[in-house]
Amino acid sequence: MTALEPSDADVAAEAAPLPGPFDSGQDGILGKTHRALSVGIVCVVLLIAFEATAVGTAMPVAARELRGVSLYAFAFSAYFTTSLFAMVLSGQWADRSGPLRPLVTGISAFAAGLLLSGTAGAMWLFIVGRAVQGLGGGLVIVALYVVVSRAYSERLRPAIMAAFAASWVIPSVVGPLASGTVTEHLGWRWVFVGIPVLVVLPLATALPAIRAMASGPADPSGPVPAFDRRRIRLALAISLGAGLLQYAGQDLNWWSLLPGAAGAALIVPAVLGLLPRGTYRAARGLPSVVLLRGVAAGSFIAAESFVPLMLVTQRGLSPTLAGLSLAVGGATWALGSYIQSRPRVEPHRERLLMGGMVLVAAAIAAAPSVLIDSVPVWIVGVAWAVGCLGMGAVIASTSVLLLKLSPPEEAGTNSAALQISDGLSNVLLLSAGGAAFAALGGGAVGAHDLSAADASHPAAFAAVFLPMAAVALAGVWVATRVRTAHGGV
């Protein structure tokens, strides 16, 4: 019996109303069998979530102190470009010898990158640390998916994905506040240096359970597959191409066309080689699952990036209040992920995906209504809470479907494809939205200067939100394609 096949106990549990997947009985994710593993890997996600929310708050102070404000954007893009390469490497590594080694290596690199950035004396060294951190993050996220594929039955996977989503709620609220306090009273370096201390608990809790339940190749009796050097080369190409596109998007001028064109030339063949065949045309089954993940993540994140800027420059909110307008989204995101985890929802997952994308499209379309002075600003908070509800259901469901449609020996490769679709779509749609924003007088997105957009025309914001809403609406159709030709998902 493979890790993807339910045991007799799982089949019996599916037929009975109790216990549920969250119960602490023998069969739940917090039951005796899975408790240590569940707590450990959720702690790993909690660490990543806290880093993502806390480091962003300290980053402007770090760039100013290191006299590297002009290189500020590269502190973000360095993380992303190296993580793309690491995702592909982690997928092959996990399929070849199990998820334990890439997970340990990833957590170690993640911590080492934080320490390097936190002790950097120059901006270029700070950026190198962020690149090392991105390598670790890419290794970890794909390895975690393989752990879920190996150690949890199909019935329990929606619940552990919901737990992953819930682990972002507290960091999304506490992270910026804690980071701001530490930065103000102790200095920004303590934010970077302090987070690696949190690595000890996940390692001590999760690694023994992973070694017992999910280590080794998927088929111990079969030959060990070799690394696919072609995919490694494609991963390097997609990382370099994404970096060039981000560089081109920092300063819109004629010279930017050269790195932009070079980036596109690298990305297109790499995407065709790394994503499942038929992804670009929404072929039924796995290709549409991967495409839907990119459509949802890219449209939502690209729009969300402009919400605080719109509230500050067009409605006069302080940056703190503008950020707090999105805070409730963490809770509704977790709620959407929890809803998809309920056993009764499983037969209706395709409809859940369609409904989730409708909510996402509606939220993005409603946000720019605050450009009209008579519309209260709290509308944005309500709209984004609704959008996050849909995103919670869609993101967790695409993860569940990917593992369901992936043979054990391909779980790593397909998980890497899902993450590449997610991350790359963020870059492409944010670059497109930023170009439209700048073209209509919004200023250069990479400037990170709110005053640059003070005089921007409201149409600059509408040119971002309305096309992203259309992209999200197209995701409703893509969601109808996740069902295979045989009627299953």
C-alpha positions as MATLAB code, in Angstrom:
seq = 'MTALEPSDADVAAEAAPLPGPFDSGQDGILGKTHRALSVGIVCVVLLIAFEATAVGTAMPVAARELRGVSLYAFAFSAYFTTSLFAMVLSGQWADRSGPLRPLVTGISAFAAGLLLSGTAGAMWLFIVGRAVQGLGGGLVIVALYVVVSRAYSERLRPAIMAAFAASWVIPSVVGPLASGTVTEHLGWRWVFVGIPVLVVLPLATALPAIRAMASGPADPSGPVPAFDRRRIRLALAISLGAGLLQYAGQDLNWWSLLPGAAGAALIVPAVLGLLPRGTYRAARGLPSVVLLRGVAAGSFIAAESFVPLMLVTQRGLSPTLAGLSLAVGGATWALGSYIQSRPRVEPHRERLLMGGMVLVAAAIAAAPSVLIDSVPVWIVGVAWAVGCLGMGAVIASTSVLLLKLSPPEEAGTNSAALQISDGLSNVLLLSAGGAAFAALGGGAVGAHDLSAADASHPAAFAAVFLPMAAVALAGVWVATRVRTAHGGV';
ca = [
       0.000    0.000    0.000;
       1.416    3.422   -0.966;
       1.177    6.633    1.011;
      -1.569    7.854   -1.331;
      -3.825    4.865   -0.805;
      -6.286    4.987    2.122;
      -6.126    2.203    4.643;
      -9.135    0.147    5.688;
      -9.451    2.348    8.759;
      -9.543    5.442    6.562;
     -12.287    3.950    4.389;
     -14.336    3.133    7.449;
     -13.798    6.618    8.829;
     -15.024    8.168    5.584;
     -18.270    6.250    5.874;
     -18.876    7.367    9.452;
     -19.767   10.928   10.504;
     -17.198   10.835   13.319;
     -14.380   11.238   13.977;
     -13.533   14.211   11.781;
     -10.085   14.888   10.377;
      -9.327   17.442   13.075;
     -10.261   15.149   15.961;
      -7.574   14.029   18.376;
      -8.591   10.402   18.043;
      -6.370    7.775   16.457;
      -7.252    8.823   12.889;
      -7.198   12.644   13.088;
      -4.255   14.878   12.263;
      -3.874   15.432   16.007;
      -4.335   11.768   16.841;
      -1.598    9.615   18.278;
      -0.334    8.538   14.859;
       0.114   12.019   13.381;
       0.291   14.387   16.374;
       4.054   14.927   16.508;
       4.322   15.239   12.735;
       1.381   17.652   12.464;
       2.647   19.906   15.242;
       6.170   19.886   13.813;
       5.363   20.752   10.207;
       2.765   23.347   11.216;
       5.496   24.961   13.335;
       7.694   25.071   10.225;
       4.935   26.892    8.316;
       4.441   29.185   11.318;
       8.138   30.066   11.171;
       7.930   30.891    7.458;
       4.769   32.954    8.030;
       6.295   34.931   10.865;
       9.386   35.642    8.793;
       7.333   36.816    5.833;
       5.313   39.271    7.916;
       8.068   40.442   10.280;
      10.992   40.883    7.909;
       8.984   43.067    5.543;
       8.408   45.540    8.367;
      12.117   45.800    9.227;
      13.330   45.871    5.617;
      13.011   49.639    4.959;
      15.001   50.471    8.104;
      17.679   47.955    7.132;
      17.998   49.382    3.610;
      18.285   52.927    4.923;
      20.932   52.037    7.522;
      22.950   50.060    4.969;
      22.652   52.940    2.483;
      21.028   50.671   -0.044;
      17.586   52.152   -0.637;
      18.264   52.162   -4.387;
      18.683   48.365   -4.170;
      15.643   47.868   -1.938;
      13.577   45.940   -4.485;
      16.385   43.436   -5.038;
      16.136   42.350   -1.419;
      12.735   40.927   -2.366;
      13.506   39.723   -5.884;
      16.662   37.889   -4.726;
      14.536   35.745   -2.428;
      12.026   34.973   -5.141;
      14.418   34.121   -7.963;
      16.478   31.665   -5.925;
      13.355   30.061   -4.461;
      12.099   29.239   -7.970;
      15.238   27.245   -8.684;
      15.122   25.580   -5.256;
      11.530   24.430   -5.811;
      12.505   22.355   -8.834;
      15.584   20.997   -7.086;
      13.559   20.090   -3.994;
      10.932   18.280   -6.046;
      13.492   16.061   -7.753;
      15.445   15.532   -4.547;
      12.329   14.504   -2.605;
      11.127   12.132   -5.345;
      14.590   10.591   -5.473;
      15.347   10.056   -1.774;
      12.423   11.375    0.249;
      11.608   14.805    1.712;
      13.778   14.609    4.848;
      17.076   15.827    3.372;
      15.689   18.738    1.328;
      13.623   19.803    4.337;
      16.598   19.808    6.719;
      18.804   21.537    4.148;
      16.079   24.083    3.439;
      15.496   24.990    7.075;
      19.249   25.286    7.608;
      19.673   27.546    4.569;
      16.646   29.598    5.610;
      18.195   30.228    9.026;
      21.663   30.850    7.580;
      20.263   33.448    5.172;
      18.542   35.290    8.015;
      21.766   35.338   10.027;
      23.761   36.551    7.012;
      21.323   39.397    6.353;
      21.096   40.259   10.022;
      24.855   40.653   10.383;
      25.496   42.262    6.975;
      27.598   45.400    6.885;
      26.693   46.321    3.317;
      23.548   46.132    1.209;
      25.025   43.693   -1.292;
      25.751   41.225    1.505;
      22.230   41.732    2.835;
      20.866   40.795   -0.605;
      23.091   37.703   -0.717;
      21.563   36.641    2.583;
      18.088   37.059    1.144;
      19.100   34.904   -1.836;
      20.315   32.142    0.505;
      17.086   32.440    2.424;
      15.123   32.038   -0.814;
      16.979   28.805   -1.559;
      15.923   27.508    1.837;
      12.325   28.619    1.453;
      11.970   26.935   -1.944;
      13.407   23.669   -0.636;
      11.135   23.683    2.417;
       7.781   24.424    0.806;
       8.001   21.625   -1.780;
       9.416   19.126    0.732;
       6.452   19.831    3.020;
       4.038   18.932    0.225;
       5.825   15.624   -0.268;
       5.622   14.953    3.482;
       1.865   15.497    3.334;
       1.625   13.193    0.311;
       3.589   10.428    2.026;
       2.362   10.605    5.622;
      -1.327   11.574    5.389;
      -4.140    9.674    3.765;
      -6.291   11.393    1.172;
      -8.994   11.963    3.784;
      -6.646   13.860    6.111;
      -4.884   16.088    3.572;
      -7.577   18.812    3.471;
      -7.302   19.115    7.259;
      -3.522   19.512    7.349;
      -3.717   22.068    4.522;
      -6.297   23.972    6.579;
      -3.886   23.873    9.522;
      -1.179   25.335    7.285;
      -3.499   28.224    6.408;
      -4.491   28.771   10.052;
      -0.837   29.047   11.039;
      -0.644   32.306    9.057;
      -3.361   34.071   11.069;
      -1.392   34.973   14.212;
       1.811   35.982   12.347;
      -0.181   38.212    9.980;
      -1.463   40.196   12.975;
       1.392   39.888   15.484;
       4.349   39.778   13.089;
       4.376   43.417   11.895;
       3.638   44.732   15.394;
       6.356   42.634   17.047;
       8.845   43.412   14.288;
       8.114   47.128   14.499;
       8.586   47.122   18.266;
      11.864   45.194   18.096;
      13.145   47.376   15.255;
      12.302   50.553   17.140;
      13.744   49.570   20.526;
      16.488   47.030   19.737;
      17.287   47.521   16.060;
      16.362   45.805   12.789;
      19.180   43.264   13.054;
      17.490   41.538   15.987;
      14.485   40.738   13.785;
      16.690   38.762   11.399;
      18.986   37.240   14.004;
      16.176   36.339   16.412;
      13.962   34.354   14.029;
      16.453   31.463   13.499;
      16.090   30.622   17.204;
      12.566   29.463   16.356;
      14.020   26.754   14.076;
      14.936   24.548   17.039;
      11.376   23.576   17.983;
      10.220   22.513   14.478;
      13.386   20.489   13.934;
      13.170   18.707   17.279;
       9.467   17.921   16.849;
       9.078   17.138   13.166;
      12.253   15.389   12.031;
      11.875   12.150   14.035;
       8.288   11.801   12.823;
       9.255   12.545    9.204;
      12.079   10.012    9.392;
       9.610    7.375   10.629;
       6.679    8.137    8.325;
       7.915    9.790    5.121;
      11.622    9.180    4.551;
      13.216    7.306    1.680;
      12.125    6.979   -1.952;
       8.466    6.404   -2.813;
       9.297    2.893   -4.067;
      12.134    1.491   -1.910;
      12.361   -1.642   -4.076;
      12.675    0.249   -7.358;
      15.721    1.915   -8.918;
      16.691    5.340   -7.588;
      15.835    7.936  -10.261;
      18.620   10.219  -11.410;
      18.401   13.981  -11.277;
      16.903   15.393  -14.467;
      19.611   17.788  -15.607;
      17.350   19.283  -18.255;
      14.819   20.344  -15.609;
      17.619   21.771  -13.502;
      18.756   23.878  -16.449;
      15.171   25.017  -17.055;
      14.900   25.943  -13.383;
      17.998   28.124  -13.699;
      16.514   29.725  -16.809;
      13.183   30.513  -15.152;
      14.945   31.986  -12.107;
      17.218   34.180  -14.222;
      14.325   35.188  -16.469;
      12.156   36.168  -13.507;
      15.009   38.231  -12.104;
      15.448   40.075  -15.403;
      11.716   40.811  -15.605;
      11.707   42.209  -12.085;
      14.765   44.311  -12.893;
      13.066   45.666  -16.016;
       9.979   46.556  -14.013;
      11.881   48.722  -11.522;
      12.418   51.606  -13.941;
      10.200   51.943  -16.969;
      12.262   53.282  -19.887;
      13.362   52.121  -23.323;
      16.446   50.419  -21.932;
      14.211   48.277  -19.721;
      12.922   46.542  -22.844;
      16.223   44.711  -23.262;
      16.299   42.838  -19.925;
      12.523   42.425  -20.152;
      12.776   40.738  -23.566;
      15.676   38.572  -22.405;
      13.703   37.514  -19.337;
      10.683   36.563  -21.435;
      12.880   34.598  -23.846;
      14.198   32.557  -20.920;
      10.889   32.087  -19.127;
       8.658   30.887  -21.977;
      10.539   27.666  -22.883;
      11.301   27.034  -19.193;
       7.626   27.240  -18.248;
       6.651   24.882  -21.069;
       9.249   22.401  -19.846;
       8.560   22.610  -16.112;
       4.771   22.765  -15.912;
       2.523   19.800  -16.822;
       1.838   19.455  -20.534;
      -1.297   21.361  -21.499;
      -1.165   23.835  -18.607;
      -1.238   26.880  -20.889;
      -4.465   25.653  -22.543;
      -6.130   24.447  -19.329;
      -6.126   20.759  -20.201;
      -8.369   18.760  -17.900;
      -7.068   17.441  -14.605;
      -3.634   18.255  -13.221;
      -2.703   20.955  -15.811;
      -5.812   22.967  -14.904;
      -5.133   22.572  -11.190;
      -1.647   24.042  -11.685;
      -2.971   26.828  -13.929;
      -5.760   27.706  -11.498;
      -3.240   28.109   -8.693;
      -1.324   30.660  -10.745;
      -4.439   32.531  -11.874;
      -5.759   32.816   -8.319;
      -2.490   33.722   -6.621;
      -1.253   36.101   -9.303;
      -4.445   38.128   -9.706;
      -5.084   38.430   -5.976;
      -1.539   39.269   -4.861;
      -1.008   41.742   -7.713;
      -4.182   43.583   -6.702;
      -3.440   43.392   -2.971;
      -0.055   45.036   -3.487;
      -1.807   48.247   -4.561;
      -4.509   48.379   -1.855;
      -2.460   50.159    0.860;
      -1.000   52.565   -1.704;
      -4.494   53.418   -2.947;
      -5.833   54.028    0.563;
      -2.877   56.226    1.546;
      -2.637   58.353   -1.580;
      -6.300   58.593   -2.574;
      -8.148   58.538    0.759;
      -5.517   59.938    3.126;
      -5.175   56.971    5.494;
      -1.989   56.473    7.453;
       0.172   53.499    6.365;
      -0.745   51.730    9.609;
      -4.493   52.075    9.061;
      -4.118   51.110    5.417;
      -2.311   47.924    6.443;
      -4.856   47.130    9.152;
      -7.641   47.298    6.564;
      -6.324   43.977    5.237;
      -5.672   42.347    8.613;
      -9.029   40.575    8.914;
      -8.209   38.737    5.698;
      -5.926   36.340    7.561;
      -8.834   35.015    9.600;
     -11.210   34.628    6.650;
      -8.461   32.963    4.605;
      -8.112   30.365    7.363;
     -11.908   30.015    7.466;
     -12.044   29.308    3.728;
      -9.331   26.696    4.104;
     -11.217   25.132    7.007;
     -14.431   24.950    4.966;
     -12.696   23.015    2.185;
     -11.388   20.532    4.759;
     -14.836   19.343    5.843;
     -15.657   15.810    4.603;
     -19.055   16.903    3.282;
     -17.377   19.364    0.913;
     -15.246   16.753   -0.866;
     -17.862   15.691   -3.471;
     -18.437   19.362   -4.332;
     -14.825   20.555   -4.553;
     -15.166   21.744   -8.168;
     -18.114   23.965   -7.217;
     -16.164   25.231   -4.212;
     -13.318   26.260   -6.513;
     -15.705   28.059   -8.846;
     -17.411   29.852   -5.968;
     -14.056   30.801   -4.457;
     -12.878   32.392   -7.695;
     -16.155   34.324   -7.973;
     -15.490   35.758   -4.495;
     -11.919   36.655   -5.448;
     -13.020   38.398   -8.646;
     -15.778   40.289   -6.824;
     -13.390   41.466   -4.105;
     -10.811   42.753   -6.585;
     -13.504   44.528   -8.619;
     -15.055   46.125   -5.515;
     -11.811   47.488   -4.049;
     -11.380   50.475   -6.425;
     -14.879   51.695   -5.553;
     -13.202   53.709   -2.758;
     -11.751   55.935   -5.463;
     -15.202   57.532   -5.284;
     -15.147   59.873   -2.284;
     -18.697   59.014   -1.196;
     -17.799   55.323   -0.754;
     -16.642   54.570    2.829;
     -13.110   53.181    3.123;
     -14.273   50.232    5.227;
     -15.665   48.753    2.025;
     -12.125   47.690    1.144;
     -11.769   45.760    4.406;
     -15.048   43.955    3.839;
     -14.243   43.216    0.206;
     -10.803   41.869    1.052;
     -12.205   39.675    3.810;
     -14.553   38.143    1.227;
     -11.724   37.711   -1.266;
      -9.518   36.036    1.323;
     -12.352   33.646    2.133;
     -12.383   32.571   -1.501;
      -8.587   32.391   -1.653;
      -8.442   30.167    1.421;
     -10.765   27.685   -0.227;
      -9.033   27.810   -3.637;
      -5.394   27.664   -2.525;
      -5.921   24.777   -0.105;
      -8.127   22.902   -2.584;
      -5.593   23.138   -5.403;
      -2.965   21.717   -3.033;
      -5.275   18.841   -2.091;
      -6.156   18.106   -5.727;
      -2.536   18.193   -6.832;
      -1.560   15.501   -4.330;
      -4.649   13.481   -5.230;
      -3.748   13.515   -8.923;
      -0.018   12.842   -8.412;
       1.492    9.342   -8.186;
       3.761    9.010   -5.119;
       6.925    9.078   -7.228;
       5.846   12.354   -8.906;
       4.560   14.239   -5.857;
       7.736   16.326   -5.569;
       7.934   17.287   -9.233;
       4.257   18.209   -9.412;
       4.390   20.132   -6.128;
       7.284   22.148   -7.556;
       5.185   22.888  -10.657;
       2.342   24.149   -8.458;
       4.658   26.471   -6.538;
       6.292   27.731   -9.748;
       2.877   28.566  -11.174;
       2.047   30.426   -7.968;
       5.270   32.407   -7.720;
       5.835   33.160  -11.391;
       2.292   34.408  -11.910;
       2.857   36.858   -9.048;
       5.828   38.348  -10.890;
       4.187   38.447  -14.319;
       0.859   39.941  -13.221;
       2.459   42.369  -10.770;
       4.815   43.529  -13.518;
       1.894   43.969  -15.915;
      -0.151   45.812  -13.318;
       2.804   47.982  -12.394;
       3.410   48.906  -16.030;
      -0.251   49.911  -16.475;
      -0.137   51.874  -13.228;
       2.974   53.786  -14.265;
       1.699   54.413  -17.789;
      -1.366   56.225  -16.428;
       0.568   58.477  -14.088;
       0.908   56.323  -10.990;
       4.709   56.493  -10.814;
       7.269   53.708  -10.806;
       6.181   50.835   -8.616;
       9.723   50.009   -7.626;
      10.343   53.459   -6.185;
       8.851   52.532   -2.793;
       8.022   56.193   -2.241;
       4.417   57.013   -1.459;
       4.905   60.640   -2.425;
       5.615   59.528   -5.997;
       2.007   58.454   -6.366;
       0.367   61.352   -4.503;
      -0.673   63.021   -7.737;
      -1.604   59.840   -9.558;
      -4.892   59.767  -11.379;
      -7.522   57.355  -10.019;
      -7.528   55.691  -13.428;
      -4.015   54.397  -12.662;
      -5.434   52.264   -9.858;
      -8.476   51.204  -11.889;
      -6.065   50.005  -14.601;
      -4.640   47.562  -12.062;
      -7.725   46.274  -10.270;
     -10.184   45.799  -13.126;
      -7.888   43.672  -15.352;
      -6.933   41.554  -12.317;
     -10.619   41.041  -11.584;
     -11.030   39.832  -15.169;
      -8.137   37.391  -14.725;
      -9.731   36.062  -11.530;
     -13.061   35.707  -13.325;
     -11.320   33.626  -15.999;
     -10.297   31.367  -13.146;
     -13.950   30.394  -12.719;
     -13.779   28.707  -16.118;
     -10.429   27.103  -15.348;
     -12.009   25.644  -12.189;
     -14.497   23.745  -14.351;
     -11.532   21.949  -15.962;
     -10.027   20.385  -12.831;
     -12.301   17.377  -13.218;
     -10.695   14.688  -15.349;
     -12.249   13.122  -18.418;
     -13.349   10.200  -16.215;
     -15.321   12.524  -13.967;
     -12.984   12.468  -10.965;
     -10.880   15.175   -9.367;
];
